[in-house]
PDB file of N, CA and C and ligand atoms in Angstrom:
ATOM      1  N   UNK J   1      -3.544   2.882   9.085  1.00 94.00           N
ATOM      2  CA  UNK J   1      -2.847   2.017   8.154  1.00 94.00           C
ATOM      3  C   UNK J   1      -2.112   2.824   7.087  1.00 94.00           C
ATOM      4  N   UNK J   2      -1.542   2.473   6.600  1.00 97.00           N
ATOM      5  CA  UNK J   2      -0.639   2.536   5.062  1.00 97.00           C
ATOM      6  C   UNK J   2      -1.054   2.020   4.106  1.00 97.00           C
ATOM      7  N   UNK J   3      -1.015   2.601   2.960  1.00 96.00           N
ATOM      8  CA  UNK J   3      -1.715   2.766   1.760  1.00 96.00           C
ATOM      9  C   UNK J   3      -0.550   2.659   0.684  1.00 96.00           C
ATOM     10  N   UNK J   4      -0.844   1.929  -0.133  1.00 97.00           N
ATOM     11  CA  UNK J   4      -0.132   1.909  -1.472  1.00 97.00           C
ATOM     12  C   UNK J   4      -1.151   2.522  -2.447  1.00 97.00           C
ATOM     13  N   UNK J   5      -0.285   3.319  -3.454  1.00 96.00           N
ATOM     14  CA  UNK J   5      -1.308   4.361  -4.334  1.00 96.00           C
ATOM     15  C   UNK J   5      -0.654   3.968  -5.661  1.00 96.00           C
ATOM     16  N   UNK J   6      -1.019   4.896  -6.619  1.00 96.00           N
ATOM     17  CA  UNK J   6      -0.957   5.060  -8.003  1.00 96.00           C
ATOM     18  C   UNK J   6       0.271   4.544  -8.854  1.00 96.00           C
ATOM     19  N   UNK J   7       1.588   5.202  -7.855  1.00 97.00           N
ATOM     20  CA  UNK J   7       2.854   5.223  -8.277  1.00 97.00           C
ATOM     21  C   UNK J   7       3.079   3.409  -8.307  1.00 97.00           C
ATOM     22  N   UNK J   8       2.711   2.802  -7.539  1.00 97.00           N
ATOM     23  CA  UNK J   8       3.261   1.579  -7.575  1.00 97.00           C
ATOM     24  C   UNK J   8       2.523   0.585  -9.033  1.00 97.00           C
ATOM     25  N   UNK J   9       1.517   1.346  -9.348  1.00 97.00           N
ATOM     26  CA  UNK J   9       1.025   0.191 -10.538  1.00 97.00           C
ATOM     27  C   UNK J   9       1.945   0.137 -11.687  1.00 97.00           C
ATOM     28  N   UNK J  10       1.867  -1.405 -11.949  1.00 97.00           N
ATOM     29  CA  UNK J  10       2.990  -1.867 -13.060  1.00 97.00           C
ATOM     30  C   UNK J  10       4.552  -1.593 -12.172  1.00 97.00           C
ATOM     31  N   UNK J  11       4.678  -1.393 -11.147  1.00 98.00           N
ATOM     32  CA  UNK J  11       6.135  -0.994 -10.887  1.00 98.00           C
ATOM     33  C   UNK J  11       6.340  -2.389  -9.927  1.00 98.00           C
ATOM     34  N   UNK J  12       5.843  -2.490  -8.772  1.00 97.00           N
ATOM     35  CA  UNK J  12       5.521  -3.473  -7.620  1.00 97.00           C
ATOM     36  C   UNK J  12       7.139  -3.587  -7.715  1.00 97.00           C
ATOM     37  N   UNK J  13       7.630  -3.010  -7.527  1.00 97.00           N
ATOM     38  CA  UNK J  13       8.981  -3.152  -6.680  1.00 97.00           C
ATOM     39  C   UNK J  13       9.965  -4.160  -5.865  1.00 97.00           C
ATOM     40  N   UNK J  14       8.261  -4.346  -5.002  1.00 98.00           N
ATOM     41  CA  UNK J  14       8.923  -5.130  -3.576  1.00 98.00           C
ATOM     42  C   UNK J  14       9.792  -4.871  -2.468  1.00 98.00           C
ATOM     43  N   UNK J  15      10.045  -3.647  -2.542  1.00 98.00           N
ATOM     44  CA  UNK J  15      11.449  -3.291  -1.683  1.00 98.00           C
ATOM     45  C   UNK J  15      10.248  -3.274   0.047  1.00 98.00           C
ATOM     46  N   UNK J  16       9.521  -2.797  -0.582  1.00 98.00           N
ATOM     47  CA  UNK J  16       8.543  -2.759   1.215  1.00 98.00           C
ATOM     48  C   UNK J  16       8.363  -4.204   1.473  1.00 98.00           C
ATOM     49  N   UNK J  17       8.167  -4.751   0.998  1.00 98.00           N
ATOM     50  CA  UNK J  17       7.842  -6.100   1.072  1.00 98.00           C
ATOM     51  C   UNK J  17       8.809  -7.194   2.398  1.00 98.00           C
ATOM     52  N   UNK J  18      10.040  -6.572   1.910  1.00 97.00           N
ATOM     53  CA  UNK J  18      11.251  -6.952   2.196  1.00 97.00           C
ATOM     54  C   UNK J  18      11.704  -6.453   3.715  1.00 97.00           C
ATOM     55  N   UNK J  19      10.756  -4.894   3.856  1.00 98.00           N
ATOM     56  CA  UNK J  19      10.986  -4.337   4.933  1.00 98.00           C
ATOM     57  C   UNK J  19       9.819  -4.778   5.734  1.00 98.00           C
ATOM     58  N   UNK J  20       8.716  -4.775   5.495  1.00 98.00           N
ATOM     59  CA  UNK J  20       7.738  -5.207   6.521  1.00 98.00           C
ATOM     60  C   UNK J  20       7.839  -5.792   7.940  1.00 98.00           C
ATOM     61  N   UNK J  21       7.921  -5.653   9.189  1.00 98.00           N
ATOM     62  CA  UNK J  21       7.944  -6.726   9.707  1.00 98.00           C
ATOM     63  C   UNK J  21       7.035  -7.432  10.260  1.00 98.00           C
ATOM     64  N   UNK J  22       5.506  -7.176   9.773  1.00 98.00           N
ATOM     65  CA  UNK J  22       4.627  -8.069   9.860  1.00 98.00           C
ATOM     66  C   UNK J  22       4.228  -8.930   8.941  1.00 98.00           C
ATOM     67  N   UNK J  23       4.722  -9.010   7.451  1.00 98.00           N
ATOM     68  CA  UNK J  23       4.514  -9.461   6.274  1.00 98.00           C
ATOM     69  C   UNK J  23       2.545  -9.320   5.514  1.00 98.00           C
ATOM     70  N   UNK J  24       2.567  -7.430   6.008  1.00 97.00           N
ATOM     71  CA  UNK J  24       1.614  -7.303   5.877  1.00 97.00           C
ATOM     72  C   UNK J  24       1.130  -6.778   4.311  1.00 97.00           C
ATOM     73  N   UNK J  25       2.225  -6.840   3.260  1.00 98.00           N
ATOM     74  CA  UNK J  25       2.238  -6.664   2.033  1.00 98.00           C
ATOM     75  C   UNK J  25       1.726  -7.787   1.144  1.00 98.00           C
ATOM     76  N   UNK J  26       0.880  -7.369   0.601  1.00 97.00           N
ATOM     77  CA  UNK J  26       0.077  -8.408  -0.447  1.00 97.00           C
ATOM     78  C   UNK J  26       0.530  -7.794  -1.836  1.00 97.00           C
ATOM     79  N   UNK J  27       0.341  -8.774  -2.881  1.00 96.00           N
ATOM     80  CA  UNK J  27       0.512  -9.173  -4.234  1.00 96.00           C
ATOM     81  C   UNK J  27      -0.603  -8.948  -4.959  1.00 96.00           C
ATOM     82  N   UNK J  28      -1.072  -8.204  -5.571  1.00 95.00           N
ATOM     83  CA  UNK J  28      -2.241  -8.297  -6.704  1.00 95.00           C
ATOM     84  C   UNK J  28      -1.338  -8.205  -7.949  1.00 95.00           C
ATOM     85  N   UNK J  29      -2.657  -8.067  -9.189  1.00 94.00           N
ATOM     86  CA  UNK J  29      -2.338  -8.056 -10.541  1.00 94.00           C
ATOM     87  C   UNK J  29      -1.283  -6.624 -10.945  1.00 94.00           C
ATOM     88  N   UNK J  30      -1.362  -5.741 -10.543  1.00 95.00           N
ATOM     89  CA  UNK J  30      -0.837  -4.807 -11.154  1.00 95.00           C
ATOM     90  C   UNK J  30      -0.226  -3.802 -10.163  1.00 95.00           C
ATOM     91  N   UNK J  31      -0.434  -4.606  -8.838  1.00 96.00           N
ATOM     92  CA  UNK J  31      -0.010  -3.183  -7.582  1.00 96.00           C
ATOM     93  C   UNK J  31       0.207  -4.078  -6.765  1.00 96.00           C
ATOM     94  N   UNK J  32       0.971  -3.667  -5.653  1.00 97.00           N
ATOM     95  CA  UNK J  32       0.838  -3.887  -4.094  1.00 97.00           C
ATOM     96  C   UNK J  32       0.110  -3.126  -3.077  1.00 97.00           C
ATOM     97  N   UNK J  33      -0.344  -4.463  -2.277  1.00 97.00           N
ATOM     98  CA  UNK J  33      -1.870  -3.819  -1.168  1.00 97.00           C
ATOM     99  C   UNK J  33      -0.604  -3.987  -0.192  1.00 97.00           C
ATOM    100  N   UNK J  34      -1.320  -3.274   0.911  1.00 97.00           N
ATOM    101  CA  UNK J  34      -1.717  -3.236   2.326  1.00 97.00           C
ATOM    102  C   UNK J  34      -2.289  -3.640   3.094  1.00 97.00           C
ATOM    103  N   UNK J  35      -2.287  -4.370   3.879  1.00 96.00           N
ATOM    104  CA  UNK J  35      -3.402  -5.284   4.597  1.00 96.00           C
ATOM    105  C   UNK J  35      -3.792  -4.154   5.529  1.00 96.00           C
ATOM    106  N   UNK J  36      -5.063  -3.317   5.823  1.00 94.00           N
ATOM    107  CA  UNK J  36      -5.667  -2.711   6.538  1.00 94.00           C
ATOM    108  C   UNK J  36      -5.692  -2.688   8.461  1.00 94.00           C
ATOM    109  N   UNK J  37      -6.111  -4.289   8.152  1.00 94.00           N
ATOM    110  CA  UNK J  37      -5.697  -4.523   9.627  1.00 94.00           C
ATOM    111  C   UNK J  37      -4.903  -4.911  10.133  1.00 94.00           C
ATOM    112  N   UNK J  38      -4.092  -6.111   9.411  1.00 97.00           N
ATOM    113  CA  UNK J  38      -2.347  -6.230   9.651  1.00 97.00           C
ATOM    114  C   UNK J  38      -1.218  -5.119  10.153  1.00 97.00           C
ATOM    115  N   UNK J  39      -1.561  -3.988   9.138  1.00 97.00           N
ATOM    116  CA  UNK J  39      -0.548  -3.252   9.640  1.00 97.00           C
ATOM    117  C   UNK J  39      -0.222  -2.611  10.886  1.00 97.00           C
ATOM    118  N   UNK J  40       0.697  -2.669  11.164  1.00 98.00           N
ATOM    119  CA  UNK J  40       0.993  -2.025  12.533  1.00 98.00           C
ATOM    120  C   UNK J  40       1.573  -0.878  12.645  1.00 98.00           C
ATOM    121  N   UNK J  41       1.543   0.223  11.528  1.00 97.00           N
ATOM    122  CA  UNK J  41       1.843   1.526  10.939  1.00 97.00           C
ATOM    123  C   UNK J  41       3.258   2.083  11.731  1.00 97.00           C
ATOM    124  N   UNK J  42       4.137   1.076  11.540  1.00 98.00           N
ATOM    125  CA  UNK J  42       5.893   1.217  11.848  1.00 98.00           C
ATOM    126  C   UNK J  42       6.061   2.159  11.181  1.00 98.00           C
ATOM    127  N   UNK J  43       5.945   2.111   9.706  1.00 98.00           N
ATOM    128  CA  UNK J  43       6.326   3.441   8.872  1.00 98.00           C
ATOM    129  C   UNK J  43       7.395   2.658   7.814  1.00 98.00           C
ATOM    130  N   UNK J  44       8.469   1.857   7.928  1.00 98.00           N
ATOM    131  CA  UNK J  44       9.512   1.150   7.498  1.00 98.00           C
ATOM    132  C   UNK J  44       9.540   1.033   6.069  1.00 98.00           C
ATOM    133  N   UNK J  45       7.924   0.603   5.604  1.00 98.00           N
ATOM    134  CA  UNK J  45       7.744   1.018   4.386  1.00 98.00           C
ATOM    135  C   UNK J  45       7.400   1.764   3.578  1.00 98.00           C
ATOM    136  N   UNK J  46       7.973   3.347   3.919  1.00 98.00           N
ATOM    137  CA  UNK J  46       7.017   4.341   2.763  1.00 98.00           C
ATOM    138  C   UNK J  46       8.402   4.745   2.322  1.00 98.00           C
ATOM    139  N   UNK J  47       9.735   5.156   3.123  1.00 98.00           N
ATOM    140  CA  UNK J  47      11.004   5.298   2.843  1.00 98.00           C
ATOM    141  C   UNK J  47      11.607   4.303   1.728  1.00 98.00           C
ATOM    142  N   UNK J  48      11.236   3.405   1.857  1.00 98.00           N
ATOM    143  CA  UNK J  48      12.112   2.693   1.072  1.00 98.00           C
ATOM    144  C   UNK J  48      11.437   2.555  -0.749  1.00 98.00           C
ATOM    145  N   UNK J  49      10.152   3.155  -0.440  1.00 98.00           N
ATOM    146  CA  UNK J  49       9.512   2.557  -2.203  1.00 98.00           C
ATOM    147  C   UNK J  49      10.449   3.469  -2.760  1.00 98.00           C
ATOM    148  N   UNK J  50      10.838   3.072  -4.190  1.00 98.00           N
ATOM    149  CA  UNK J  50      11.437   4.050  -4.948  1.00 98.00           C
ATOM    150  C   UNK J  50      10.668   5.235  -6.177  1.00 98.00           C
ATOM    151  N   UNK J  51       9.230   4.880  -5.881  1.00 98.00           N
ATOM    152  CA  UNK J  51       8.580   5.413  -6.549  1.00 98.00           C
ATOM    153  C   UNK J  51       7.631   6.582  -5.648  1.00 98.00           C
ATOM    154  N   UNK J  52       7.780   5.958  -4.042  1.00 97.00           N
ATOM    155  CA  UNK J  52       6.962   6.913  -3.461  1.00 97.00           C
ATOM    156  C   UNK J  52       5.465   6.472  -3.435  1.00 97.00           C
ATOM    157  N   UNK J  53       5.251   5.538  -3.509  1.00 97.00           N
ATOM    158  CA  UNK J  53       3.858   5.135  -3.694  1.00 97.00           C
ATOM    159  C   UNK J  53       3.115   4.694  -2.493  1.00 97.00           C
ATOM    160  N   UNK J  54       3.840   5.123  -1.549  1.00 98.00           N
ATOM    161  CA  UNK J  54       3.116   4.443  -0.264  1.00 98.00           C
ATOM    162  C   UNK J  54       2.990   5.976   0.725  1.00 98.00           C
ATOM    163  N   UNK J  55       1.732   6.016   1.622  1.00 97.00           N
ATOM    164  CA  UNK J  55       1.491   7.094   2.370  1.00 97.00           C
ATOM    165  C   UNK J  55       0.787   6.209   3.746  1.00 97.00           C
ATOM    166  N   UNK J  56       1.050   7.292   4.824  1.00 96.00           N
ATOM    167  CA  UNK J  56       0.143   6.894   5.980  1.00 96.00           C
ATOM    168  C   UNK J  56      -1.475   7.230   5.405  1.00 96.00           C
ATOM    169  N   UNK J  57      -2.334   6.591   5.686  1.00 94.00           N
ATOM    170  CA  UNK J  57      -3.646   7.088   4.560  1.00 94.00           C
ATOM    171  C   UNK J  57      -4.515   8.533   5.415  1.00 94.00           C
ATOM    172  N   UNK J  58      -3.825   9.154   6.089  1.00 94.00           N
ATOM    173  CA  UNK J  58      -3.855  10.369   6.822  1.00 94.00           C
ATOM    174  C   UNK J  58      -3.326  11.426   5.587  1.00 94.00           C
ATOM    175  N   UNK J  59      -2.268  11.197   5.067  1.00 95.00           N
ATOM    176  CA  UNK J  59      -1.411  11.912   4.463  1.00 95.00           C
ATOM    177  C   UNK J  59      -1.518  11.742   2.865  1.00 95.00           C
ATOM    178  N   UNK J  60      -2.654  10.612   2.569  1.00 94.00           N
ATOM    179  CA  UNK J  60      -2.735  10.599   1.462  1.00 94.00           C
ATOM    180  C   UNK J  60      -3.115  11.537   0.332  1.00 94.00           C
ATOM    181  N   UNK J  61      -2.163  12.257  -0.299  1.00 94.00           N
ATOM    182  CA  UNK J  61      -2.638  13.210  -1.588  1.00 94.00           C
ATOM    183  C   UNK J  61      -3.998  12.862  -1.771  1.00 94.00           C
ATOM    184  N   UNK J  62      -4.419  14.569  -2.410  1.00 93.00           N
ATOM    185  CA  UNK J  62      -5.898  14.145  -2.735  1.00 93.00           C
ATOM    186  C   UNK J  62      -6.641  13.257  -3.871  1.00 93.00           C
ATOM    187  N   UNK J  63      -5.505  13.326  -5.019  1.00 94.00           N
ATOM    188  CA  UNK J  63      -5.705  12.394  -6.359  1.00 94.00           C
ATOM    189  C   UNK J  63      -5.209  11.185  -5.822  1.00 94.00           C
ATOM    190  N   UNK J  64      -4.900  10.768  -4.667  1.00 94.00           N
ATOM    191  CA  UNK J  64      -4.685   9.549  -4.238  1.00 94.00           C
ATOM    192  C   UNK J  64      -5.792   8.905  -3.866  1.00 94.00           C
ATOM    193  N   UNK J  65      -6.826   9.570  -3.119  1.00 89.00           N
ATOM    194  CA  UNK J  65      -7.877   9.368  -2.427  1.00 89.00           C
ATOM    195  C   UNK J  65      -8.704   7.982  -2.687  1.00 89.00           C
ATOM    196  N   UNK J  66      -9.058   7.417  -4.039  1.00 90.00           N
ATOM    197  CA  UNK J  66      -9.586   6.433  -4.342  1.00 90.00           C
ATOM    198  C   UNK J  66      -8.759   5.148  -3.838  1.00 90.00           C
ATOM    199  N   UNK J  67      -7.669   5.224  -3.594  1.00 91.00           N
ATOM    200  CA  UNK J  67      -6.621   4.011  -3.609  1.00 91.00           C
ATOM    201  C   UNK J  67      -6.918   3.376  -1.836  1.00 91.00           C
ATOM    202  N   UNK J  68      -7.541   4.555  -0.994  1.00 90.00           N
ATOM    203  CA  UNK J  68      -7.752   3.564   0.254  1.00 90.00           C
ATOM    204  C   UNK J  68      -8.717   2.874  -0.214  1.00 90.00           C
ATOM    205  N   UNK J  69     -10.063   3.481  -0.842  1.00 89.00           N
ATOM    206  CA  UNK J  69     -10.910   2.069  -1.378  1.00 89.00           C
ATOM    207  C   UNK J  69     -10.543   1.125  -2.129  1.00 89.00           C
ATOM    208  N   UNK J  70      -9.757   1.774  -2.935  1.00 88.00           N
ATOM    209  CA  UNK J  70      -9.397   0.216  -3.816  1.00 88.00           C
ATOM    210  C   UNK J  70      -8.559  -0.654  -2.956  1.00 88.00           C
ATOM    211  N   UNK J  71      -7.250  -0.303  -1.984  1.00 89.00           N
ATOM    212  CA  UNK J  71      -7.199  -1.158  -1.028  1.00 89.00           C
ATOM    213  C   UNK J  71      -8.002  -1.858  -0.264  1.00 89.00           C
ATOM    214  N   UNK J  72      -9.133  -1.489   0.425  1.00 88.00           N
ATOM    215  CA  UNK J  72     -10.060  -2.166   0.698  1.00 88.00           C
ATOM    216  C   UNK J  72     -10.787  -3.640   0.401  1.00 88.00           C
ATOM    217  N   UNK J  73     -10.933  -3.079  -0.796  1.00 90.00           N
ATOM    218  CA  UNK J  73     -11.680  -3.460  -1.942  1.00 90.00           C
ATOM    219  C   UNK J  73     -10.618  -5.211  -1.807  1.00 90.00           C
ATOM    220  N   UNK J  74      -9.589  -4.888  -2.111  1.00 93.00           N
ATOM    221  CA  UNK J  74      -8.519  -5.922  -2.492  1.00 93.00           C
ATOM    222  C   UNK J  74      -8.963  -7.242  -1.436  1.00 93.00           C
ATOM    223  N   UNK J  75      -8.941  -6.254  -0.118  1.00 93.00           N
ATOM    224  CA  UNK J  75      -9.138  -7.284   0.954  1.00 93.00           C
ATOM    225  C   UNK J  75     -10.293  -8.023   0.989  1.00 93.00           C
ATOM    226  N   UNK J  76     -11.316  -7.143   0.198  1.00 88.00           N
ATOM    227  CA  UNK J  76     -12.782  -7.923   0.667  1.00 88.00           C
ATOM    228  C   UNK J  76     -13.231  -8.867  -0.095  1.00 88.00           C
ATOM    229  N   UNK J  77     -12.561  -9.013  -1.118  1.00 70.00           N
ATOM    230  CA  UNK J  77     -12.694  -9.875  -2.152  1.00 70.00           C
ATOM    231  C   UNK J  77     -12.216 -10.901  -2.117  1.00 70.00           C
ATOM    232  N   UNK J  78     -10.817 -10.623  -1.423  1.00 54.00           N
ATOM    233  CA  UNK J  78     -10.510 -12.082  -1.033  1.00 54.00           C
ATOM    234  C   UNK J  78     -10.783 -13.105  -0.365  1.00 54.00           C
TER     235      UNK J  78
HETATM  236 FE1  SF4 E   1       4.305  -3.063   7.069  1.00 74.60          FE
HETATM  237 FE2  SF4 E   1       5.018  -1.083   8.718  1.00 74.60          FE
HETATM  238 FE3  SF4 E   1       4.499  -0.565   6.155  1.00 74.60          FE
HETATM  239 FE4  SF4 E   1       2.498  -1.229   7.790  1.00 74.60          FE
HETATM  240  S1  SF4 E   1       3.769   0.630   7.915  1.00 74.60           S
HETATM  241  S2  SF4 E   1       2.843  -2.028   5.721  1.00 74.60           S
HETATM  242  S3  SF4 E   1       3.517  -2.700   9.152  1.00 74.60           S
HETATM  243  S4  SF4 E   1       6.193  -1.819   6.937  1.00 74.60           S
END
């Protein structure tokens, strides 16, 4: 899956949103998730953030690292 990280809080953009073509982008308070199992890891959306806030979670920086759990997290709560 794909991971939204750090860069996107307070920014939420939306431009991935737009690209998705599974409409696997979710809405929280202060960021945009990833749906874990939705995604179908096209890629479509890491090019287009303008902040860079999105990684394959393979590739995720290491100060990124918490953000696959907190993605997680997003899902399980709901
Ligand atoms: Fe959607 Fe593709 Fe990005 Fe996954 S990698 S969130 S399917 S645009």
């Amino acid at each position: 899956t794909y991971v939204i990280a750090q860069p996107c809080i307070d920014v939420m953009d939306r431009a991935c949103v737009e690209e998705c073509p599974v409409d696997c982008i979710y809405e929280g308070a202060r960021s945009l998730y990833i749906h874990p199992d939705e995604c179908v890891d096209c890629g479509a959306c890491e090019p287009v953030c303008p902040v860079e806030a999105i990684y394959y979670e393979d590739d995720l920086p290491e100060q990124f690292g918490p953000y696959l759990r907190d993605n997680e997290e997003f899902f399980t709560q709901v």
